Amino acid sequence: MTDTVTITIDGQDFEVPKGMNLVDAAKLHGIGIPVFCYHPKLDPVGMCRMCLVELGNVAIDRTTGAPELDEQGNPVIRWFPKLQTACTQTVSQGMVLRTTSDMVVEGRENILEFLLTSHPLDCPVCDKGGECPLQNLTMAYGPGESRFIYDDKIRLAKHVPLGKLIYLDRERCIQCARCTRFCDEIVGDDVLAFHERGRRLQIVTISDPPFDTKFSGNTTDICPVGALTTTDFRFGARPWELTEVSTICPYCPVGCNLNASTRMDREFGGKAMIKRIMPRQNERVNEIWICDKGRFGHHHSRHEERLLAPLMRNKSGELVEVEWPAVYKAIAKQLKAHGDQAGFVGDSTLSNEDLWELRRLAELSGGSPRLGLWPATMSGGDVVAQVGVGSETRLQDLGPGSVILVMASDFEEEAPIWWLQVKQAADRGAKVVVANARPTKLDRYASAVIHYRYDEAVGVLNSFTAPLLSGDGQLGQGNGWGALQSDLQNAEVTHADTANLLASAENLVIFLGSEGLTLEQHAELMQAAANLLIVSGHVGRPNNGLIPVWPGANVQGAWDMGFSAEATADLLANPPALWVIGGADVAGEDIRMATALEQAEFVVVTAQFMTPTAAHADIVLPRQSFAERAGTYTNGLRRVQRFYPAQGPIGDALPDWKIFAHVSAQMGGPRPPVAAGTIFRDIAQRVERYIGMDYTRLAWFEPQFPDVGGDDLYYGGTAYSNYGGLGLQWPAEAEAEQPQFSVRPVRTAAPQTDGLTLVPVWVLFDRGHLFEKSELMHHRMPQPYAAFNPDDAARLGLTDGDRVTLAVEGHELTVTAQVGDDNPAGAVLLPRRLSGDATLSTPAACTVQKIESMQKVEG
Amino acid sequence: MLAEKYADRIQKIFAKYPDRRSGIMDLLYLAQEEYGWLTEQALEEVAALCDVDPTQAHSIAGFYTMYSEKPKGKYWLQVCTDLPCALRGADDFYAALCEFLGVEDGGTTEDGLFTVEQVMCLAACDKAPMLQCNFHYHENLDMEKMKAQIEQWRAEAAQPEQPEDERP
């Protein structure tokens, strides 16, 4: 094989990939070379000198260029006179390493002796104690005694807040620069740096805001000592007391694999309690990173306001506590009475099992089931099924030759870890094209940026597709090719360079959001993306295809279980008499939903908290959070992933599936299943995409490289190895042997209105009913605002900071105006879930009124 | 603001390098010359000019000893007291200098004119006692010479500000 070379480590020969550094190469074969500064996800710097090895190369005869041979005919090895850092050296054919020789052992001893000259011996109270690379490596390689004079110890500050979430202990820092390099290389936000030099070298920030990237928590994982700790876990527990439970983040479509570190806790009645959330390695999903929302957003699972018992309205209209059997009967009675007039809505935090049981209940209720999903902002589940990204796609494989188009999404706010991976793909040489109506943070890393008017989105994609169909090129198999060709014949090619870039890409991945688009417009946009991918041939193989930036963790699963955003829209257009709402705070987020619920005859809600939706309800059912039960989520790459019960139960709350199944039983359905796994077996039999999956297969795992989280924490930090399962991805239709593609012409919808359009946008740190309960994150949540373009603001007589009333569809919202050059003209950007008030989920025409002047201006 | 006051010099600095961030050290010297020391505002200005985070400017200023992030007098007197200089009387010279100016080691005179400091080798051992004042060498010193020089600096400082010329 030409891609590998043979090297000798401690007398044993190994085949290793070309170009790999020595630490990784040794690690690949189970030989640990201790490191502090080196991290497999970061570029090597060779600062800590812990990885010193004896290194020899094959001597080359300069006259012939052939290896020199000794008398026995063996190659002559030329040793470096001094120890070399293994992390900065890459392998070459015939290289010889000694990792256990006396010289190496002494080298390590000396480095540790130096590192410990000023390191405090506060391991007994240090959060890292017990899972500390410095502790472990000192035990393994340390000298045991120090020759340094204690009086010369450098004393530095021990409680330095680097932001509101991360504390720095300057004495514990061993100057490995993993955190500064993480900020610089991985996140691209270099707010941490070294100050001074020598023994006084220390981590500082004077940035404003300080260290508050969306990924700050990851630095505490890769810190090889206890210098960086989170405010969430600081002094919370000792690592050896913790039991690790695999779980999945319930917030966004990335589906980050998490570990919940739990312990039986006095504060929680002796039940298992989540003490911290850590990343769990899944190289196909989140690698070893998670965002701060996932890490610190677990507090809702045991918040004091959790609903503990079922509530039902009594005769005087008050919600009072009742027993479970009574509510099951009451709901069944209502469903029997309203039968075919019931509407069902499932939240994006509901597991596949919850949704399946909700669907079964809907089917038992008679009529054709109306199954809406929430948030209902994105269409196109069928398009994803057809041209979704190929199985075994790994975003970290995208590099030179790959093109990534990110469209209609404020990517970092909507899917932070995907943003991180796309940013790194750009660093590796992939070309990133960002198309949106306004600048976003990803623009910095883009090869091309296209700013369009919101209603031009479909036209932008059409203009990429048109040139591909203009020649005499062969039309593909399937429906609609002729119609598409004649439709795009005269299409204007507005972005020729970008179109070429996309067409000539070896790999093309499209991330598609829905910013500024109504559901109908978004359906067209999804199809336009499918047309482009199909016509340019970027489907049906890994690292090619469509990835929807769904508005929640299990939106894909909801589509798979038969729920759709269109059904939600239909429920709004033709409201049912009876609503059954699973988990979602529809009324708290959307004024249209709030109105619909007000007018409904009967509303049943499963909820964790007394949300506005629950307040509208006639029956409120306490649901368990993701932390207390088992289930599966399907992420935006269609990977079905298991989560496990991590935390002890609270009150009488039950998982949604159990609640729905019990009502089903009252309606004449089968006996309620006893476990989520049984429901999944049912799903796997009846949902084609999930055929062949079961809980055992979803829990499969394999050794992943880099090998993080094993016994040797020094190597990758405290992210965890994956023992909970890597999940399974269902294949897109395009991956079939003879796929039948259907394309169709899509139209740019005419501008909706001459006036202002209210455009809902996402912010990561929002006040959604679950995340809001993480009080330590409140400082990151922006105050409610509506953003205006300066021209629009001038026309309306608004300046930054004015209070305004937005009138939309007969409702009024009061917010603070923010005026900025980046905001697109004709739009009022209103972040979802920022205030306690309901807003909108999809764009609509609005008028704006400044509050002080009381002067109404037509938008 | 540096950007307005020294537009030409900043232009020349950037012209020397392929990208803006490479100009950061020259700009930090410029800022130090302007403000006497690197205030947080100075760091922010330089960072903005170089299109980097202020923390990065802070980091560079912290690493190199010729930048000061603490208030300094108009004349920053760095006396080498390393062994070879000490053998030629540099430590006595330094003590006498401190006494003459009425400051402690590392201190600044009350009028804000002079800061004295001991430094490591300045590579002029053969001409000790010597000092570096705002990066200019003064060699083969004794207190007589020094007193004259200090008088000269005091007189200079009393003059209205001269137009800026290039830093050597």
XYZ file of C-alpha atoms in Angstrom, chain A residues 239-519:
281
model
C -15.479 12.570 39.075
C -15.217 9.112 40.621
C -18.648 9.453 42.196
C -20.268 10.010 38.835
C -22.121 7.487 36.750
C -22.103 8.225 33.061
C -25.327 7.877 31.131
C -25.491 8.300 27.377
C -28.006 10.805 26.164
C -28.805 13.027 23.192
C -29.138 16.801 23.202
C -32.788 17.839 22.898
C -32.200 21.265 21.393
C -31.149 21.282 17.763
C -31.005 19.064 14.665
C -27.291 18.274 15.061
C -28.170 15.609 17.642
C -24.974 15.912 19.668
C -24.144 12.815 21.658
C -23.927 13.694 25.331
C -22.997 12.001 28.534
C -24.952 12.928 31.600
C -22.678 12.598 34.611
C -25.035 11.630 37.407
C -24.801 10.819 41.061
C -27.244 9.874 43.801
C -27.603 13.256 45.374
C -28.838 14.493 48.698
C -30.150 17.633 47.052
C -32.356 15.489 44.863
C -33.871 13.176 47.411
C -31.159 10.569 47.026
C -32.123 9.963 43.410
C -29.721 10.044 40.486
C -29.188 13.653 39.488
C -27.396 15.171 36.525
C -24.335 16.981 37.837
C -22.975 17.972 34.475
C -23.375 17.339 30.763
C -20.304 16.258 28.832
C -19.745 15.560 25.160
C -19.717 11.934 24.042
C -17.568 11.183 21.061
C -19.359 10.466 17.812
C -17.098 11.253 14.897
C -20.101 11.053 12.576
C -22.085 13.640 14.503
C -20.467 16.063 16.923
C -16.918 14.667 17.103
C -16.037 15.661 20.673
C -17.596 19.118 20.803
C -20.881 20.439 22.122
C -22.223 23.957 22.404
C -22.951 25.752 25.656
C -26.692 25.372 25.145
C -26.393 21.601 25.208
C -23.902 21.648 28.069
C -25.692 24.026 30.401
C -29.285 23.555 29.215
C -30.131 20.552 31.438
C -31.523 22.459 34.407
C -35.103 22.275 33.166
C -35.058 18.560 33.920
C -35.269 19.145 37.669
C -36.482 22.702 37.964
C -38.696 23.471 40.932
C -41.512 24.586 38.637
C -41.815 21.160 37.039
C -45.397 19.875 36.858
C -45.735 16.942 39.213
C -49.286 15.656 38.806
C -51.995 15.623 36.138
C -54.279 18.645 36.190
C -57.865 18.847 35.017
C -60.357 21.727 35.002
C -63.110 21.369 37.559
C -66.630 22.711 37.169
C -65.552 26.224 38.097
C -62.842 26.142 35.475
C -59.802 25.809 37.723
C -57.016 23.351 37.045
C -56.903 20.884 39.930
C -54.766 17.839 40.566
C -56.271 14.497 39.694
C -55.132 10.885 39.447
C -53.788 9.460 36.200
C -56.656 6.961 35.572
C -59.189 9.790 35.785
C -57.445 11.853 33.127
C -56.979 8.872 30.824
C -60.728 8.273 30.999
C -61.551 11.944 30.564
C -59.349 12.301 27.506
C -60.693 9.103 25.972
C -64.213 10.383 26.540
C -63.428 13.661 24.794
C -61.709 11.875 21.911
C -64.660 9.569 21.478
C -67.008 12.568 21.454
C -64.953 14.660 19.023
C -63.542 11.715 17.104
C -62.664 12.959 13.663
C -62.455 16.571 14.772
C -59.282 16.172 16.768
C -55.923 17.696 15.901
C -52.589 16.373 17.186
C -49.364 18.315 17.490
C -46.003 16.818 18.465
C -43.033 18.879 19.628
C -39.518 18.568 18.269
C -38.370 17.402 21.719
C -40.698 14.384 21.604
C -38.916 11.115 20.942
C -39.834 8.852 18.051
C -41.579 6.575 20.546
C -43.671 9.479 21.905
C -44.670 10.493 18.415
C -45.503 6.940 17.434
C -47.852 6.530 20.374
C -49.386 9.936 19.652
C -49.983 8.789 16.110
C -51.547 5.543 17.295
C -53.867 7.552 19.512
C -54.785 9.770 16.575
C -55.514 6.738 14.433
C -57.735 5.253 17.130
C -59.684 8.495 17.387
C -61.248 8.038 13.968
C -61.179 10.109 10.820
C -57.922 10.668 8.991
C -55.316 11.580 11.583
C -54.178 15.197 11.529
C -50.605 15.059 12.745
C -48.832 18.382 13.005
C -45.267 18.909 14.131
C -43.872 21.856 16.063
C -42.201 24.258 15.282
C -43.966 24.246 11.914
C -41.463 26.389 10.064
C -39.922 23.994 7.579
C -41.394 21.880 4.867
C -39.863 19.121 2.773
C -39.633 15.860 4.699
C -40.231 14.075 1.376
C -37.421 15.996 -0.309
C -35.013 14.980 2.434
C -36.076 11.366 2.045
C -35.167 11.622 -1.627
C -31.927 13.610 -1.713
C -30.844 13.770 1.900
C -27.127 13.564 2.428
C -25.625 10.133 1.679
C -25.216 7.593 4.474
C -21.877 7.671 6.270
C -21.435 11.350 5.520
C -18.878 12.857 7.863
C -18.656 16.607 7.855
C -15.065 16.323 9.011
C -14.198 14.592 5.720
C -15.164 17.672 3.719
C -12.067 19.456 2.525
C -10.453 20.478 -0.766
C -12.803 19.772 -3.655
C -15.902 19.955 -1.485
C -18.397 22.769 -1.648
C -20.831 23.520 1.162
C -23.785 25.772 0.485
C -25.477 27.180 3.564
C -28.714 28.944 2.760
C -31.528 30.746 4.529
C -30.085 30.058 7.955
C -28.320 32.002 10.672
C -26.184 28.911 10.970
C -24.291 29.484 14.209
C -27.517 30.319 16.026
C -29.498 27.420 14.597
C -26.983 24.558 14.536
C -23.771 25.575 16.350
C -21.838 22.352 15.967
C -22.576 22.126 12.256
C -21.374 25.725 12.025
C -18.187 24.691 13.786
C -17.685 21.765 11.423
C -18.389 23.828 8.300
C -15.991 26.508 9.537
C -13.311 23.868 9.976
C -14.072 22.383 6.550
C -13.439 25.866 5.147
C -10.128 25.971 7.022
C -9.204 22.630 5.451
C -9.874 23.977 1.983
C -13.535 23.274 1.314
C -15.343 26.121 -0.410
C -18.236 27.524 1.575
C -21.003 29.471 -0.123
C -23.337 31.391 2.144
C -26.655 32.621 0.783
C -28.965 34.583 3.004
C -30.821 37.854 3.086
C -28.408 39.283 5.647
C -24.822 38.830 6.748
C -24.197 36.036 9.240
C -21.073 34.976 11.093
C -20.322 32.214 8.577
C -19.721 34.873 5.877
C -16.204 35.306 7.323
C -15.237 31.844 6.136
C -17.118 31.873 2.857
C -15.613 31.760 -0.624
C -18.768 33.361 -1.951
C -21.519 35.255 -0.184
C -24.836 35.905 -1.850
C -27.267 38.310 -0.281
C -30.733 38.100 -1.739
C -34.152 39.466 -0.904
C -36.061 36.916 1.158
C -38.493 36.187 -1.663
C -35.641 35.645 -4.134
C -34.302 32.523 -2.404
C -35.813 30.059 -4.860
C -34.560 32.160 -7.781
C -30.988 31.947 -6.453
C -31.077 28.141 -6.461
C -32.785 28.100 -9.882
C -30.015 30.262 -11.262
C -27.493 27.641 -10.090
C -29.458 24.839 -11.741
C -30.258 26.592 -15.022
C -26.779 26.489 -16.635
C -26.563 22.736 -15.972
C -29.653 22.139 -18.084
C -28.967 24.633 -20.834
C -26.681 22.447 -22.986
C -27.622 19.289 -24.819
C -26.772 17.313 -21.726
C -28.497 14.023 -21.104
C -31.609 14.252 -19.026
C -31.673 11.923 -16.078
C -34.096 9.174 -15.215
C -37.351 9.973 -13.524
C -40.127 12.489 -13.586
C -40.180 16.089 -14.536
C -36.845 16.569 -16.250
C -38.331 17.948 -19.466
C -40.563 20.353 -17.630
C -37.673 21.565 -15.494
C -35.463 22.065 -18.529
C -38.003 24.117 -20.444
C -38.825 26.082 -17.310
C -35.224 27.043 -16.666
C -34.342 27.635 -20.319
C -34.618 31.361 -20.012
C -33.745 31.657 -16.357
C -31.403 34.486 -15.594
C -27.973 33.291 -14.438
C -27.204 35.823 -11.762
C -24.313 34.141 -9.962
C -22.354 32.444 -12.732
C -19.110 31.986 -10.768
C -20.857 30.421 -7.825
C -22.929 28.255 -10.143
C -19.708 26.964 -11.704
C -18.212 26.363 -8.293
C -21.204 24.296 -7.227
C -21.443 22.368 -10.488
C -17.756 21.443 -10.565
C -17.609 20.399 -6.917
C -16.472 16.898 -6.188
C -18.748 16.865 -3.173
C -21.660 19.202 -2.590
C -23.577 19.484 0.651
C -26.452 21.932 0.987
C -27.579 23.067 4.410
C -31.007 24.601 4.041
C -32.848 26.646 6.628
C -36.060 28.578 6.253
C -35.321 32.121 7.349
C -37.790 34.600 5.896
C -39.833 31.955 4.106
C -43.415 30.914 4.548
C -44.129 27.219 4.593
